[in-house]
Every structure is written in structure tokens, then in C-alpha cells.
mmCIF file of C-alpha atoms in Angstrom:
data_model
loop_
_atom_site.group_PDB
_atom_site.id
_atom_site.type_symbol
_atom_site.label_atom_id
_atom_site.label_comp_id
_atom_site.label_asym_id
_atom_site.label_seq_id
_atom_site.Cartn_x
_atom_site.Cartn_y
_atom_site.Cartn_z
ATOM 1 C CA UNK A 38 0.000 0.000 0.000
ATOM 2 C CA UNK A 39 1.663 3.416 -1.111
ATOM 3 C CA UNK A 40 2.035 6.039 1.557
ATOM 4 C CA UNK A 41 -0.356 9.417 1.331
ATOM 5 C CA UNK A 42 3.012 11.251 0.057
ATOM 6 C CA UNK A 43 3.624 8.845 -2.975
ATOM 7 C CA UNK A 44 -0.202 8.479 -3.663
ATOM 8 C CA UNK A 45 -0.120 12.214 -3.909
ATOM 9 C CA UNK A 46 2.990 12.396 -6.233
ATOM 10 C CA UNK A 47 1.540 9.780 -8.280
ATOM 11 C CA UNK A 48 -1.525 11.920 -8.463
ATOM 12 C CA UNK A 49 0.256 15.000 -9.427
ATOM 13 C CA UNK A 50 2.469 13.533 -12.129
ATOM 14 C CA UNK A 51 -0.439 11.435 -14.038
ATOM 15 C CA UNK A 52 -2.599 14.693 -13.630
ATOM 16 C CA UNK A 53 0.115 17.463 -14.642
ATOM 17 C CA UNK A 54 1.399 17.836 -18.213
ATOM 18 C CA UNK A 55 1.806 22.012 -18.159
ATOM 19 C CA UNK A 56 5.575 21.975 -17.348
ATOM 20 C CA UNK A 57 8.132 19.483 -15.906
ATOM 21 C CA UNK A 58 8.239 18.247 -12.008
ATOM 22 C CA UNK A 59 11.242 18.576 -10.502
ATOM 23 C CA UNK A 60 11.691 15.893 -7.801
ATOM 24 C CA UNK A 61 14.833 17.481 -6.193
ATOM 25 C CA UNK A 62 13.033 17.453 -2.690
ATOM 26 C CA UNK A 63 12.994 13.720 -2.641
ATOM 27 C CA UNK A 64 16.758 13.340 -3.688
ATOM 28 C CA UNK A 65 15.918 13.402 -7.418
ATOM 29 C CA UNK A 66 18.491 15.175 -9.967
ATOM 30 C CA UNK A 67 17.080 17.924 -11.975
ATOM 31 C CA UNK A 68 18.511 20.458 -14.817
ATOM 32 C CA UNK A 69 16.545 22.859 -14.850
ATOM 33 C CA UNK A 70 18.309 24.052 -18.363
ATOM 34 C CA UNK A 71 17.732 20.733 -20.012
ATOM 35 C CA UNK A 72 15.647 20.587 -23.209
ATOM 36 C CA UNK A 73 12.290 19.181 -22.727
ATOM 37 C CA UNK A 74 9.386 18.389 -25.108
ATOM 38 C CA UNK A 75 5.528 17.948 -24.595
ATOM 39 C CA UNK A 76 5.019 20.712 -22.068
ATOM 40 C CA UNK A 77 3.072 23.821 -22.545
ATOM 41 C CA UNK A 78 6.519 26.140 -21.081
ATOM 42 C CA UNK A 79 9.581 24.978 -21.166
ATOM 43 C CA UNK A 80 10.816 28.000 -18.783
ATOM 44 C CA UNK A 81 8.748 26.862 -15.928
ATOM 45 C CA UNK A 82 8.913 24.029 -13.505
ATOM 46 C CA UNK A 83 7.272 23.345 -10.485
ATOM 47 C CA UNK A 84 9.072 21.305 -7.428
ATOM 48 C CA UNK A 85 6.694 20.043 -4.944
ATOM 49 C CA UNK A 86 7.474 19.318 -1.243
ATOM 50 C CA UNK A 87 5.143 16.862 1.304
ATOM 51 C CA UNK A 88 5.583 17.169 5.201
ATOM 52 C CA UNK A 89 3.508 14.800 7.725
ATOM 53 C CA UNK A 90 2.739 17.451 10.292
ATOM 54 C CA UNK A 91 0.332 15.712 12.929
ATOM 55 C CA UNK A 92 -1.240 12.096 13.117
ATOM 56 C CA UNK A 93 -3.820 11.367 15.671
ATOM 57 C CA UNK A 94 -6.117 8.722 16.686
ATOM 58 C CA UNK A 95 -10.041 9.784 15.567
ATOM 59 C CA UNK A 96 -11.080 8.039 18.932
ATOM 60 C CA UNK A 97 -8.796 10.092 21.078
ATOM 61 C CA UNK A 98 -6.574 6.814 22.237
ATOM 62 C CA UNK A 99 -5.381 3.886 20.665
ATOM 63 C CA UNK A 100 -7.782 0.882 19.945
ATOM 64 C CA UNK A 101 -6.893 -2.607 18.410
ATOM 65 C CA UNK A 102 -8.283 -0.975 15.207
ATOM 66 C CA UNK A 103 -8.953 2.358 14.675
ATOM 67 C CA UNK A 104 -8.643 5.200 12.242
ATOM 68 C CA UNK A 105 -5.796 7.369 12.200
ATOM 69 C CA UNK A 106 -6.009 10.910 10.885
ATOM 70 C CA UNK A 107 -2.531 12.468 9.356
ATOM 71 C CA UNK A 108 -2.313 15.863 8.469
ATOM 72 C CA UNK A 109 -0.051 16.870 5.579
ATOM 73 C CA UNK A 110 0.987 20.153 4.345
ATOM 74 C CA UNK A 111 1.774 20.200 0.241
ATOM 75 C CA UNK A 112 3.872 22.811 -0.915
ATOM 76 C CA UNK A 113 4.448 23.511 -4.335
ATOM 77 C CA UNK A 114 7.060 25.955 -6.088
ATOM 78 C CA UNK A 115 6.312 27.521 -9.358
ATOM 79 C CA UNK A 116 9.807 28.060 -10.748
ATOM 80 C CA UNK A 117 10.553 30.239 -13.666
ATOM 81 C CA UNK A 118 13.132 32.214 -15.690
ATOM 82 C CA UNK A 119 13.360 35.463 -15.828
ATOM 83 C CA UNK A 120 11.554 36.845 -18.764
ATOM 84 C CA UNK A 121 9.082 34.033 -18.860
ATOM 85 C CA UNK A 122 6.204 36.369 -18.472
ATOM 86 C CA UNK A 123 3.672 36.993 -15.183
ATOM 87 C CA UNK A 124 0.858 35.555 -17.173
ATOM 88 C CA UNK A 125 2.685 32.147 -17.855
ATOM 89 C CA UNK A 126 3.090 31.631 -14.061
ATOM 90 C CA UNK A 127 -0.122 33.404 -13.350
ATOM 91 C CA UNK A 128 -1.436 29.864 -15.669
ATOM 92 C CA UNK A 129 0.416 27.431 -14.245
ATOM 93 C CA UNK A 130 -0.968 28.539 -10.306
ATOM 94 C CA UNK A 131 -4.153 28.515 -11.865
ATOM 95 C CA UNK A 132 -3.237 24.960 -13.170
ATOM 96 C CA UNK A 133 -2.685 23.671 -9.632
ATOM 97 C CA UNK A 134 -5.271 25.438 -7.998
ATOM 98 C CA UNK A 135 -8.144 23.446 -10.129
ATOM 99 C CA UNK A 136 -6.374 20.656 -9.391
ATOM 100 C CA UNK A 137 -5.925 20.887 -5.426
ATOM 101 C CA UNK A 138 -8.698 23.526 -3.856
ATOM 102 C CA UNK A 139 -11.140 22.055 -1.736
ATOM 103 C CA UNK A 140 -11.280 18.943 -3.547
ATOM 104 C CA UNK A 141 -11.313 15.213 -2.247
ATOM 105 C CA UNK A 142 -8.571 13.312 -4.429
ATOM 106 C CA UNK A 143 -8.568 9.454 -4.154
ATOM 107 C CA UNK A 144 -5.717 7.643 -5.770
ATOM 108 C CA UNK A 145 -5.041 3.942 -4.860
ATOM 109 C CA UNK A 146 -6.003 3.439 -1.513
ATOM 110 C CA UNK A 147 -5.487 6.838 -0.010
ATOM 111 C CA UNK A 148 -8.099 9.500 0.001
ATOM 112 C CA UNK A 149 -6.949 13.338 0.243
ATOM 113 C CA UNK A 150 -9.503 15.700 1.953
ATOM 114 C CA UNK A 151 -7.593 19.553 0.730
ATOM 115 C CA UNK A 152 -8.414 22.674 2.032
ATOM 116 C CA UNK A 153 -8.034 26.131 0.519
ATOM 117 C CA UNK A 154 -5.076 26.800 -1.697
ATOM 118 C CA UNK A 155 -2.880 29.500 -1.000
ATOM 119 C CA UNK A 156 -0.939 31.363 -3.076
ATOM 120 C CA UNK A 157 1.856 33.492 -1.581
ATOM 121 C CA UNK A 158 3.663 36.556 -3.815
ATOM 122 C CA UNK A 159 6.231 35.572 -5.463
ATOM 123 C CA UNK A 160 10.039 36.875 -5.665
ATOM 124 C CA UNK A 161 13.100 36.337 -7.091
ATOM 125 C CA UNK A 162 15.444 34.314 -5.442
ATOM 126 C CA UNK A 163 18.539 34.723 -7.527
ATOM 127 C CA UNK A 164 20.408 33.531 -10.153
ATOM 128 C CA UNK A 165 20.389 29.553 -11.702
ATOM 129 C CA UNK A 166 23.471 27.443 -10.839
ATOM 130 C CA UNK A 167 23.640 26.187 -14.744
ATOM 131 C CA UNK A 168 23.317 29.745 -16.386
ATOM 132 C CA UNK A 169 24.260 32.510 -14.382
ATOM 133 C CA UNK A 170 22.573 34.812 -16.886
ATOM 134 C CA UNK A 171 19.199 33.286 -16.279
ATOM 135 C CA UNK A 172 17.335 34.549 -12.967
ATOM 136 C CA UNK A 173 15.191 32.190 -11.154
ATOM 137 C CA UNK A 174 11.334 33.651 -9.720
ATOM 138 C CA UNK A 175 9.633 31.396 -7.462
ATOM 139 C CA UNK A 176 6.272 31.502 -6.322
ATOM 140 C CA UNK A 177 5.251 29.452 -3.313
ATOM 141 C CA UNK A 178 1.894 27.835 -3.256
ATOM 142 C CA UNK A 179 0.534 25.831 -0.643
ATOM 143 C CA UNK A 180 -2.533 23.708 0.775
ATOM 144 C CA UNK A 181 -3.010 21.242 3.895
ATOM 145 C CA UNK A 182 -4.472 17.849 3.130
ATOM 146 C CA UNK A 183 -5.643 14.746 5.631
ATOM 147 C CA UNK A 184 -5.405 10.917 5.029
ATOM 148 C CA UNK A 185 -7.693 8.952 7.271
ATOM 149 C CA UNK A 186 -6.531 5.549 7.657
ATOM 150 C CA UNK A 187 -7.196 2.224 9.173
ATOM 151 C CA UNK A 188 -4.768 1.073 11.073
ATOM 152 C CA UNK A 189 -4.518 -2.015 13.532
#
């Protein structure tokens, strides 16, 4: 049985074909300069980041079986290079947002109850390490999600 995090990034990469994922939270090499084909803009990537922040029991105390409720937070990054264009990232938040506001995503055996998605202002954060010409803007997005779960 996957864990909430990998049902999620399983969810996120069969449901996201705007621009590429970079994995580089969970140890993954990415070049951010590399070519790539079949996305909408090639200048923006996203890097997502999962972080179990609470687990509790739904009964209060353990039981022989009972239902455990984990609380995630899922931050996302909206990477881009400079001169991409406002409206280009502007897209691509909107992308996610349909994706992950208040919706109820169920992928293998893990259902994902999200709350409101947030959308903090974005800045540039400086240059790339592959082209020092090129100057990275992020914009942070975020929403909390729970996982109930049986567990015994």
C-alpha cells in the first residue's frame, strides 16, 4: 500500500502535463536548463514538497483498530526564468489550484480531503546554478491535506 506522500505524487504527475516536475526534494536530480518536449513552457517548472505534520487517533486513544487521521501540508514551487512572463506563471498557479482547492482526491487506496489553496507573492530568489545569466522567480503555493486511515 503506497504512503499518502507517494499516492499524492503519483496523483500530481499522471494529472500534470503544463511543465516538468522537478523531484529534487525527494533526492531526485534535476537540470533545470535541459531541453524538454511535450510541455506547454519549457521556462517553468514546479518542485513540490510533502511534510507529515500531525497524526492522531479519531477516537482520542489507541484501539486494536482504529482510524488514524494524518495531516499533511503540500507545498508547491512555481519556478521560472526570468523573462518568462507573469501571465505564464499566473497559468500554471491557476493549473494547480483546479487541481488541489477544496477537492477530495482518491488515488489507490489513499483518500486526500484539501483545504483552501494558497498562493503566496512571489520573488526572485537569484540567479540559476547552470546559467548565471538566467534569474530564477519562485512563487510558493501551498494547501493542507488529511489521510484517514485504518490502522490495527
Amino acid at each position: 500500500m503506497p504512503t499518502p506522500a507517494q499516492s499524492l505524487l503519483d496523483h500530481l504527475s499522471d494529472n500534470w502535463s503544463h511543465t516538468a516536475i522537478s523531484y529534487q526534494n525527494f533526492n531526485a536530480v534535476f537540470d533545470p536548463q535541459a531541453t524538454r518536449t511535450g510541455y506547454t513552457n519549457n521556462d517553468i517548472y514546479i518542485v513540490p514538497r510533502i511534510e507529515l505534520v500531525d497524526s492522531q487517533w479519531q477516537n482520542g486513544i489507541p484501539q486494536e483498530q482504529d482510524t488514524v487521521i494524518e495531516f499533511y501540508s503540500f507545498e508547491i514551487m512555481v519556478m521560472a526564468f526570468s523573462g518568462t512572463g507573469l501571465q505564464d506563471v499566473e497559468a500554471r498557479v491557476a493549473n494547480l489550484k483546479t487541481l488541489y482547492d477544496r477537492t477530495t482526491v482518491t488515488h489507490e487506496s489513499n483518500t486526500m480531503r484539501f483545504r483552501e489553496f494558497q498562493v503566496m507573492q512571489g520573488e526572485q530568489v537569484g540567479f540559476s546554478n547552470l546559467n548565471p545569466d538566467a534569474v530564477i522567480f519562485a512563487t510558493p503555493t501551498m494547501t493542507t491535506f488529511q489521510v484517514a486511515r485504518v490502522d490495527s
